[in-house]
Short mmCIF file of C-alpha atoms and ligand atoms in Angstrom, two decimals:
data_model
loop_
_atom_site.label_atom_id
_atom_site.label_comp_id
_atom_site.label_asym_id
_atom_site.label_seq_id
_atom_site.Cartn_x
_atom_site.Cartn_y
_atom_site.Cartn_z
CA UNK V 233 -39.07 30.53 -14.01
CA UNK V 234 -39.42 26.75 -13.78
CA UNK V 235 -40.40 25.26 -10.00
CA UNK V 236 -40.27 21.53 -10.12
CA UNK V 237 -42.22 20.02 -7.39
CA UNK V 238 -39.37 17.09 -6.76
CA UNK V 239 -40.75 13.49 -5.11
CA UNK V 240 -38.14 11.34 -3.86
CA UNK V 241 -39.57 7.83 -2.79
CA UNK V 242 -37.94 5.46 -1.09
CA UNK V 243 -37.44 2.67 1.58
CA UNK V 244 -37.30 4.03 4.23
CA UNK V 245 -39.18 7.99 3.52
CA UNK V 246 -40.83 9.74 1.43
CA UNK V 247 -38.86 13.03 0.77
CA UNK V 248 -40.98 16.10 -1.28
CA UNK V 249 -38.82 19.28 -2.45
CA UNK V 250 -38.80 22.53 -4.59
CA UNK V 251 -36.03 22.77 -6.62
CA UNK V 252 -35.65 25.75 -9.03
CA UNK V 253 -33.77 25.63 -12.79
CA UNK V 254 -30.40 26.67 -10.88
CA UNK V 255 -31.05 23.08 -9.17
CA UNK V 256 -31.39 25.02 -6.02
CA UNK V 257 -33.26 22.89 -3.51
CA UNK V 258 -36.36 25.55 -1.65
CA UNK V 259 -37.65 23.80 0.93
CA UNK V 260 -38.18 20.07 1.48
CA UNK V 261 -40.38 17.75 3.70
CA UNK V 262 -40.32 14.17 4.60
CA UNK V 263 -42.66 11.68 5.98
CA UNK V 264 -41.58 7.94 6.76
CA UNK V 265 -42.38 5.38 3.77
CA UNK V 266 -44.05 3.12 6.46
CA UNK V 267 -47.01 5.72 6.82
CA UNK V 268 -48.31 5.35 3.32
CA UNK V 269 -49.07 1.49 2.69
CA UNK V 270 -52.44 2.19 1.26
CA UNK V 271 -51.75 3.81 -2.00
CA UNK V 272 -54.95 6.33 -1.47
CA UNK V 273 -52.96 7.40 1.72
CA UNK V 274 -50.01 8.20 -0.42
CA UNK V 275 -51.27 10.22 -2.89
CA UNK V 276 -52.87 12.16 -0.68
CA UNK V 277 -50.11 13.12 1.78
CA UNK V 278 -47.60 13.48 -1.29
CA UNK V 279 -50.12 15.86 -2.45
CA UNK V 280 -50.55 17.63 0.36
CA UNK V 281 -46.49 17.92 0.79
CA UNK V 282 -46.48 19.12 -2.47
CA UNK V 283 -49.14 21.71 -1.86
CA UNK V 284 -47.07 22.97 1.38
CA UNK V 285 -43.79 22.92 -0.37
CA UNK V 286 -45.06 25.47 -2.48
CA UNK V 287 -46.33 27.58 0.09
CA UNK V 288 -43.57 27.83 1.98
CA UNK V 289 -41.18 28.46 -0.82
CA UNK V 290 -43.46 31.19 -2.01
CA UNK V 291 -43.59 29.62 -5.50
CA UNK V 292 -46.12 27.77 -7.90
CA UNK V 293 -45.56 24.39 -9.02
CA UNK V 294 -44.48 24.19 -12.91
CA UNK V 295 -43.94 20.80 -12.93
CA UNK V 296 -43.60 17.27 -11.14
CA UNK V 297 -40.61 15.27 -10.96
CA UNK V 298 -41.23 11.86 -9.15
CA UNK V 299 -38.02 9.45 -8.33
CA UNK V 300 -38.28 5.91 -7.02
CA UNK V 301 -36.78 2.92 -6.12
CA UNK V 302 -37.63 0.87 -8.62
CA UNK V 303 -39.26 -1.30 -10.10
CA UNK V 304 -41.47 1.65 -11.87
CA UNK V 305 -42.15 2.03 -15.56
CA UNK V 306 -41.19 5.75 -16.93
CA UNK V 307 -43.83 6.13 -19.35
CA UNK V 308 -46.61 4.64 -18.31
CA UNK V 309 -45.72 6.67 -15.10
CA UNK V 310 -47.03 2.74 -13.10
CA UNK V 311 -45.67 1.16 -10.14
CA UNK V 312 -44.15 -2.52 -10.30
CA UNK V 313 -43.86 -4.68 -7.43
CA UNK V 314 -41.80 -2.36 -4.74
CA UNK V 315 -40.41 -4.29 -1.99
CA UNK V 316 -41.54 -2.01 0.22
CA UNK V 317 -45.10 -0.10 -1.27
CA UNK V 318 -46.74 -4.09 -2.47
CA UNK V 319 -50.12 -2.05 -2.19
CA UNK V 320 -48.16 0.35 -4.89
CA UNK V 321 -48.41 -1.99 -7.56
CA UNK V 322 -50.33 -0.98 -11.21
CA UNK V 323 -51.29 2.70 -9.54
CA UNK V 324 -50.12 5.83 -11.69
CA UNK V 325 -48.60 8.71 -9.64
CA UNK V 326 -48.11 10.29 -12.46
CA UNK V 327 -51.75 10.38 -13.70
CA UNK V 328 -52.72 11.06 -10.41
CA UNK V 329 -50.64 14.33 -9.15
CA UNK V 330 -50.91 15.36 -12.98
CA UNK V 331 -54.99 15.74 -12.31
CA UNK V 332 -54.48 17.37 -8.83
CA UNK V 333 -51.69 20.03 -9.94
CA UNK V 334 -53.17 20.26 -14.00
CA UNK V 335 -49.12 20.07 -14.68
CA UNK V 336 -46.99 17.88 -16.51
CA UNK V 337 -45.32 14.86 -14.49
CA UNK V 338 -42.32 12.75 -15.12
CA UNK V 339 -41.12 9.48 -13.25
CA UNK V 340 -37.74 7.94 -13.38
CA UNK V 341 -35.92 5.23 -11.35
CA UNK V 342 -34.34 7.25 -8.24
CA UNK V 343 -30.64 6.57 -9.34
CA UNK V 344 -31.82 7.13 -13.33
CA UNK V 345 -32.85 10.36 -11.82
CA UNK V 346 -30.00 10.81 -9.70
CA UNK V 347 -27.64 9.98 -12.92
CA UNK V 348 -29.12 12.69 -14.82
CA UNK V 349 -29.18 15.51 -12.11
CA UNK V 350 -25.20 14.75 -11.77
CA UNK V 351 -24.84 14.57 -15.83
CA UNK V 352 -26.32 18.12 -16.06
CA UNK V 353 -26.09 19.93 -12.95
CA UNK V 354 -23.41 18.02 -10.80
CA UNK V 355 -19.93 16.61 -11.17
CA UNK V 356 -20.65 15.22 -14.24
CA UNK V 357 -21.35 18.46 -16.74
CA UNK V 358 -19.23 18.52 -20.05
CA UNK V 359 -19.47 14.61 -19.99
CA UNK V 360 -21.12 12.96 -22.31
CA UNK V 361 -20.80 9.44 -21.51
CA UNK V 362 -20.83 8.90 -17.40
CA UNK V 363 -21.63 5.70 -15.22
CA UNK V 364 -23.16 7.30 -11.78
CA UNK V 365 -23.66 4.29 -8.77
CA UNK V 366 -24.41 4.50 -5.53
CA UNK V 367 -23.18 2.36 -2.80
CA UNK V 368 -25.42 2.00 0.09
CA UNK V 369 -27.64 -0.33 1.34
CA UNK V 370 -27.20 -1.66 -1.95
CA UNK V 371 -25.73 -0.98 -5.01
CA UNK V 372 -27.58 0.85 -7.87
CA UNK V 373 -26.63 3.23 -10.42
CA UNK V 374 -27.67 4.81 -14.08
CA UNK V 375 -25.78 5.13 -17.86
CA UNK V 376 -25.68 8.17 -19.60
CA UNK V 377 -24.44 7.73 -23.44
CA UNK V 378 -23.98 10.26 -25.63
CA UNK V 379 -26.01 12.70 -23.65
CA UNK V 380 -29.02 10.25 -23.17
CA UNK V 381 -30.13 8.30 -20.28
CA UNK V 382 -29.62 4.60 -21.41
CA UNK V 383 -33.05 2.52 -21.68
CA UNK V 384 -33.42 -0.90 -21.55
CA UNK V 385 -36.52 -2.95 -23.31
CA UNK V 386 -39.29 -1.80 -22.15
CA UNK V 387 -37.24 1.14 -20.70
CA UNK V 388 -36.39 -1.07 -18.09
CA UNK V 389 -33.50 0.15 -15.43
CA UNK V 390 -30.35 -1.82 -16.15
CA UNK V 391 -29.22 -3.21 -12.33
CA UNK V 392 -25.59 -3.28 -12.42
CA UNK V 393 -25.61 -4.06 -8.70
CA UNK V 394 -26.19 -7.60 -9.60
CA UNK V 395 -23.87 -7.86 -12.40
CA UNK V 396 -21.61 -11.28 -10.36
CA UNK V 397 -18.06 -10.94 -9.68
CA UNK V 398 -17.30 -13.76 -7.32
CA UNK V 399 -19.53 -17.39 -8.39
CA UNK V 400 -18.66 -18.79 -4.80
CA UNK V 401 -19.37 -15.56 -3.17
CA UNK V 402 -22.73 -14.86 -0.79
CA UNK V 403 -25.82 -15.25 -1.54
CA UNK V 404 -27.45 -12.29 -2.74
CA UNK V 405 -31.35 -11.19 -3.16
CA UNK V 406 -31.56 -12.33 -6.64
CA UNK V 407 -30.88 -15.62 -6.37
CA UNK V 408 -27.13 -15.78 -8.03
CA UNK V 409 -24.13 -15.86 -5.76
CA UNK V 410 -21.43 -13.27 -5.26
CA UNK V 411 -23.11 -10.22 -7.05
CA UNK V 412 -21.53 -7.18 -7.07
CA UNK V 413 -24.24 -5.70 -4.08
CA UNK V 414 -23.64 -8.80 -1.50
CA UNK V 415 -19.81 -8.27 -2.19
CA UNK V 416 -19.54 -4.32 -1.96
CA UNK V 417 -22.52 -3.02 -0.49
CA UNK V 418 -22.89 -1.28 3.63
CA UNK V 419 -24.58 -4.57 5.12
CA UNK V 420 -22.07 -7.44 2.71
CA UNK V 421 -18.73 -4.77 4.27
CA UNK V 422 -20.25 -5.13 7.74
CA UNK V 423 -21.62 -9.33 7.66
CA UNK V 424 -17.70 -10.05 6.45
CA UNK V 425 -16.21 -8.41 9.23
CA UNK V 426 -18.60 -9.25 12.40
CA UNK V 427 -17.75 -13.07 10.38
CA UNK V 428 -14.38 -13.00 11.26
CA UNK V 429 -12.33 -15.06 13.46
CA UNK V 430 -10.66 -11.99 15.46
CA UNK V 431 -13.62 -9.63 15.57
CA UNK V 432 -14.85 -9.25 19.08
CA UNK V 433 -18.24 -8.41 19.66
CA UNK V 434 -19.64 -4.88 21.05
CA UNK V 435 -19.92 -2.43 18.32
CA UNK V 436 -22.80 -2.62 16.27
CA UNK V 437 -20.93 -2.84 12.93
CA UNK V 438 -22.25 -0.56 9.55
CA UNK V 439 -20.19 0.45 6.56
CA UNK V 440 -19.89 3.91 8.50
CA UNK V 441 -18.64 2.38 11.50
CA UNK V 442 -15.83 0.67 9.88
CA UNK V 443 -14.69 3.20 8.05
CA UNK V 444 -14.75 4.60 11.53
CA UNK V 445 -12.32 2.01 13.04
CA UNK V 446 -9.96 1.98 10.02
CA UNK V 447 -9.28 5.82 10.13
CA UNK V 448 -8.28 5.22 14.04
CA UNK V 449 -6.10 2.35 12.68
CA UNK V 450 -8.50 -0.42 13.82
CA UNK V 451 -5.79 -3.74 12.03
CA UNK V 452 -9.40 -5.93 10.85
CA UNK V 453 -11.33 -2.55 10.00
CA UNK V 454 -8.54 -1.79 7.68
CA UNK V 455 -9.13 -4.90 6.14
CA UNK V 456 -12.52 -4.82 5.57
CA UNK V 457 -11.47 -1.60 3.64
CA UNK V 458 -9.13 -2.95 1.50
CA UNK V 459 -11.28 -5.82 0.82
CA UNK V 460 -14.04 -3.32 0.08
CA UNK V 461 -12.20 -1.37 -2.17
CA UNK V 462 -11.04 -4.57 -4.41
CA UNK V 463 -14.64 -5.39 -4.89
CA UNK V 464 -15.81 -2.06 -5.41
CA UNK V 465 -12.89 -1.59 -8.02
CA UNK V 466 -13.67 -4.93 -9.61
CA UNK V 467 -17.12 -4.09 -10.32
CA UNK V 468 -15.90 -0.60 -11.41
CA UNK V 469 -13.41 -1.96 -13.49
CA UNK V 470 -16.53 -4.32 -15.77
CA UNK V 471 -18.24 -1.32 -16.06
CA UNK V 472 -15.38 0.60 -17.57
CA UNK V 473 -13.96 -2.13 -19.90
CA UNK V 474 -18.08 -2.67 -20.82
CA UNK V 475 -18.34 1.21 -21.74
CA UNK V 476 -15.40 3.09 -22.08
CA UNK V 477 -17.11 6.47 -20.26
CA UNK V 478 -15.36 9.64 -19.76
CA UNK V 479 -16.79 9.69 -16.07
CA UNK V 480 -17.74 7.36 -13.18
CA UNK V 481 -19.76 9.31 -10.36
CA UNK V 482 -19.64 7.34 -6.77
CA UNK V 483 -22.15 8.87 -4.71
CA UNK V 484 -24.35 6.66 -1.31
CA UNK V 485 -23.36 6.19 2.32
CA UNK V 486 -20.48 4.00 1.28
CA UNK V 487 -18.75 6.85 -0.48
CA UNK V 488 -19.18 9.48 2.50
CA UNK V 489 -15.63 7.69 2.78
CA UNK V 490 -14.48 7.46 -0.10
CA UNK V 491 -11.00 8.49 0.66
CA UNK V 492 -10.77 5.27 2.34
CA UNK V 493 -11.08 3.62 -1.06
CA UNK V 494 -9.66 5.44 -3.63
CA UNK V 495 -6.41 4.17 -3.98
CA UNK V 496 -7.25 0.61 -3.35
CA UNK V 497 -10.09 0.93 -6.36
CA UNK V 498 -7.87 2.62 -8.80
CA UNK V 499 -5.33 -0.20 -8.22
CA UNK V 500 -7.85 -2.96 -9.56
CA UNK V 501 -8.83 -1.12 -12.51
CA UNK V 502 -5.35 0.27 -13.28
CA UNK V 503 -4.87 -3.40 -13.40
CA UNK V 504 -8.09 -5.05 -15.09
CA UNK V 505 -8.75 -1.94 -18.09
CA UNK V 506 -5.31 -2.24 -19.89
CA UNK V 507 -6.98 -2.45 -23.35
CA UNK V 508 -9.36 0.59 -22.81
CA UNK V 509 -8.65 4.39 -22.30
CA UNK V 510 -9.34 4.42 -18.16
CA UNK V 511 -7.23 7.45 -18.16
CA UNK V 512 -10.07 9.10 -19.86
CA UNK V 513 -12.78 7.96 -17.12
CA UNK V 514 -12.39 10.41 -14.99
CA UNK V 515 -13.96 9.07 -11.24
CA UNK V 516 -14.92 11.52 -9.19
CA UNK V 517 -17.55 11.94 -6.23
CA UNK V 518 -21.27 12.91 -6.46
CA UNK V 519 -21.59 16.52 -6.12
CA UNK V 520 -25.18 17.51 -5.23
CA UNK V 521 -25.04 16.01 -2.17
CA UNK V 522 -27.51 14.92 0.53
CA UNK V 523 -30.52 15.88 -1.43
CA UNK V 524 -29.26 14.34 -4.80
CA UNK V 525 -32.48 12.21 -4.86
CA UNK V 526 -35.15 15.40 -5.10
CA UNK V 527 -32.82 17.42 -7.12
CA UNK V 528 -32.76 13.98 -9.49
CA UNK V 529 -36.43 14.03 -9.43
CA UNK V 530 -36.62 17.71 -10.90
CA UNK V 531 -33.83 16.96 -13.24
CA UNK V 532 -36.20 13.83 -14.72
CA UNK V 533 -38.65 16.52 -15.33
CA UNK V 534 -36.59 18.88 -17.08
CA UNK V 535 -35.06 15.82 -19.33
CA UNK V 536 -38.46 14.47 -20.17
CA UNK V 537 -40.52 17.78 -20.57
CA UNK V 538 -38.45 21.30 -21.35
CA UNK V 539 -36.13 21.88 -24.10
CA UNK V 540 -33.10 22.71 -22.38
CA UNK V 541 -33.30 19.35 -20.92
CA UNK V 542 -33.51 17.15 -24.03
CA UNK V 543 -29.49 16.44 -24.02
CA UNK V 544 -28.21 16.56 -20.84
CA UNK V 545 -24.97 17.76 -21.51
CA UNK V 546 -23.24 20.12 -24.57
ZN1 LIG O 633 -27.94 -10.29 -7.26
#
């Protein structure tokens, strides 16, 4: 019986898990990201999370899974610069929970991980070449081909957020303009309606609100869809004609609506993918849900360490 301790770092918390080879999520805890600066205090409270996870699930720890938001460097298990963890920088989880728990321990971008959890366990099994993103705050995602995660130089995380669809379009965090993320992501969906001419102020505006207003038949929240959906189906659309996959995987806040979008999304790419098989990419929604980022985490550990895991799908 395999019990992956699962690590899900991010922004805003810190999110520790069991998850069990039927990707069955045991218990999970969570502690805010803010409360771990130092790195020292990190390790220790992951640690100690992991130690109570355990516990409570009645289980010992086979393994360690760890998934971030990146920048973080797979095999050397480091830290780059994270936005939000600067202190971070140059330490090795890996090394370090692998001393405390005398296990092996894998680390993986969180939507890498993510990617492969839905490639093997979610709603993209039996395919061997899938594109997963997430639409959230941002927009991130990970390539499977052939049954592999796709690597980069250096096994660097390909960011397909920034990949630019619109040159005169916002500026985005990068530096370029009109990137796929400050088109399509929550916070560009919400700044491009609370910009416009006939919006009138009360409403704190998110992605989740809008979609809020449009299903009540709100006239400028249905725009805001539509024009959501176009730039959500042209970036779609590059990735597609750029890989030809058999699935695309939406999951993030963004998608929680995704019936909002569909149609307007498979317009665009019925229209910009005439000279490769879209009928074959099959896009469908995330299917493991809220915890997809812990169950990711395990997965990473199963694709890097057992043998069932080496090719994520038959
Ligand atoms: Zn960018």
């Amino acid at each position: 019986m395999t019990t992956i301790g699962a690590v899900d770092i991010g922004g805003t918390k810190i999110a520790v898990g069991i998850v069990d080879e039927d990707a069955r999520l045991l218990y999970r805890m969570e502690a805010p990201s803010s409360a771990v600066e130092a790195y020292a205090d990190g390790l220790r409270l992951i640690a100690d999370m992991l130690w109570d996870t355990a516990r409570a699930a009645c289980v010992a720890i086979t393994g360690i899974g760890i998934g971030s938001t990146g920048p973080v460097y797979p095999f050397t298990g480091r830290f780059g610069d994270l936005d939000f963890l600067p202190r971070w920088s140059g330490e090795s989880l890996v090394d370090d929970l692998a001393q405390e728990f005398r296990v092996l321990v894998a680390l993986e971008n969180d939507a890498d991980a993510a990617a492969l959890a839905e490639a093997s366990w979610g709603a993209g099994r039996n395919k061997s070449r899938l594109i997963y993103v997430t639409v959230g705050t941002g927009i991130g995602g990970g390539i499977i081909l052939d049954g592999e995660l796709y690597r980069g130089v250096d096994a660097a995380h390909p960011e397909i957020g920034h990949q630019v669809i619109d040159t005169s379009g916002p500026l985005c965090s990068c530096g370029f303009r009109g990137c796929w993320e400050s088109l399509a992501a929550g916070p560009a969906m919400a700044k491009w309606m609370g910009s416009q001419p006939e919006y009138s102020k009360g409403d704190e505006l998110t992605a989740i609100r809008i979609c809020e207003l449009a299903l009540a038949g709100d006239a400028l929240a249905l725009r805001a869809v539509e024009r959501e959906a176009f730039y959500l189906g042209l970036g779609l659309a590059n990735l597609v004609n750029l890989f030809t996959p058999d699935a695309v995987i939406l999951s993030g806040s963004v998608m929680k609506s995704a019936s909002l979008f569909f149609d307007g999304i498979g317009k665009v790419m019925r229209q910009g993918c005439r000279f490769v098989p879209l009928e074959k990419a099959e896009l469908k929604l995330a299917s493991l849900g809220e915890d997809a980022n812990l169950i990711g985490a395990a997965r990473a550990w199963h694709y890097r360490f057992a043998q069932d895991g080496k090719h994520v799908c038959q």
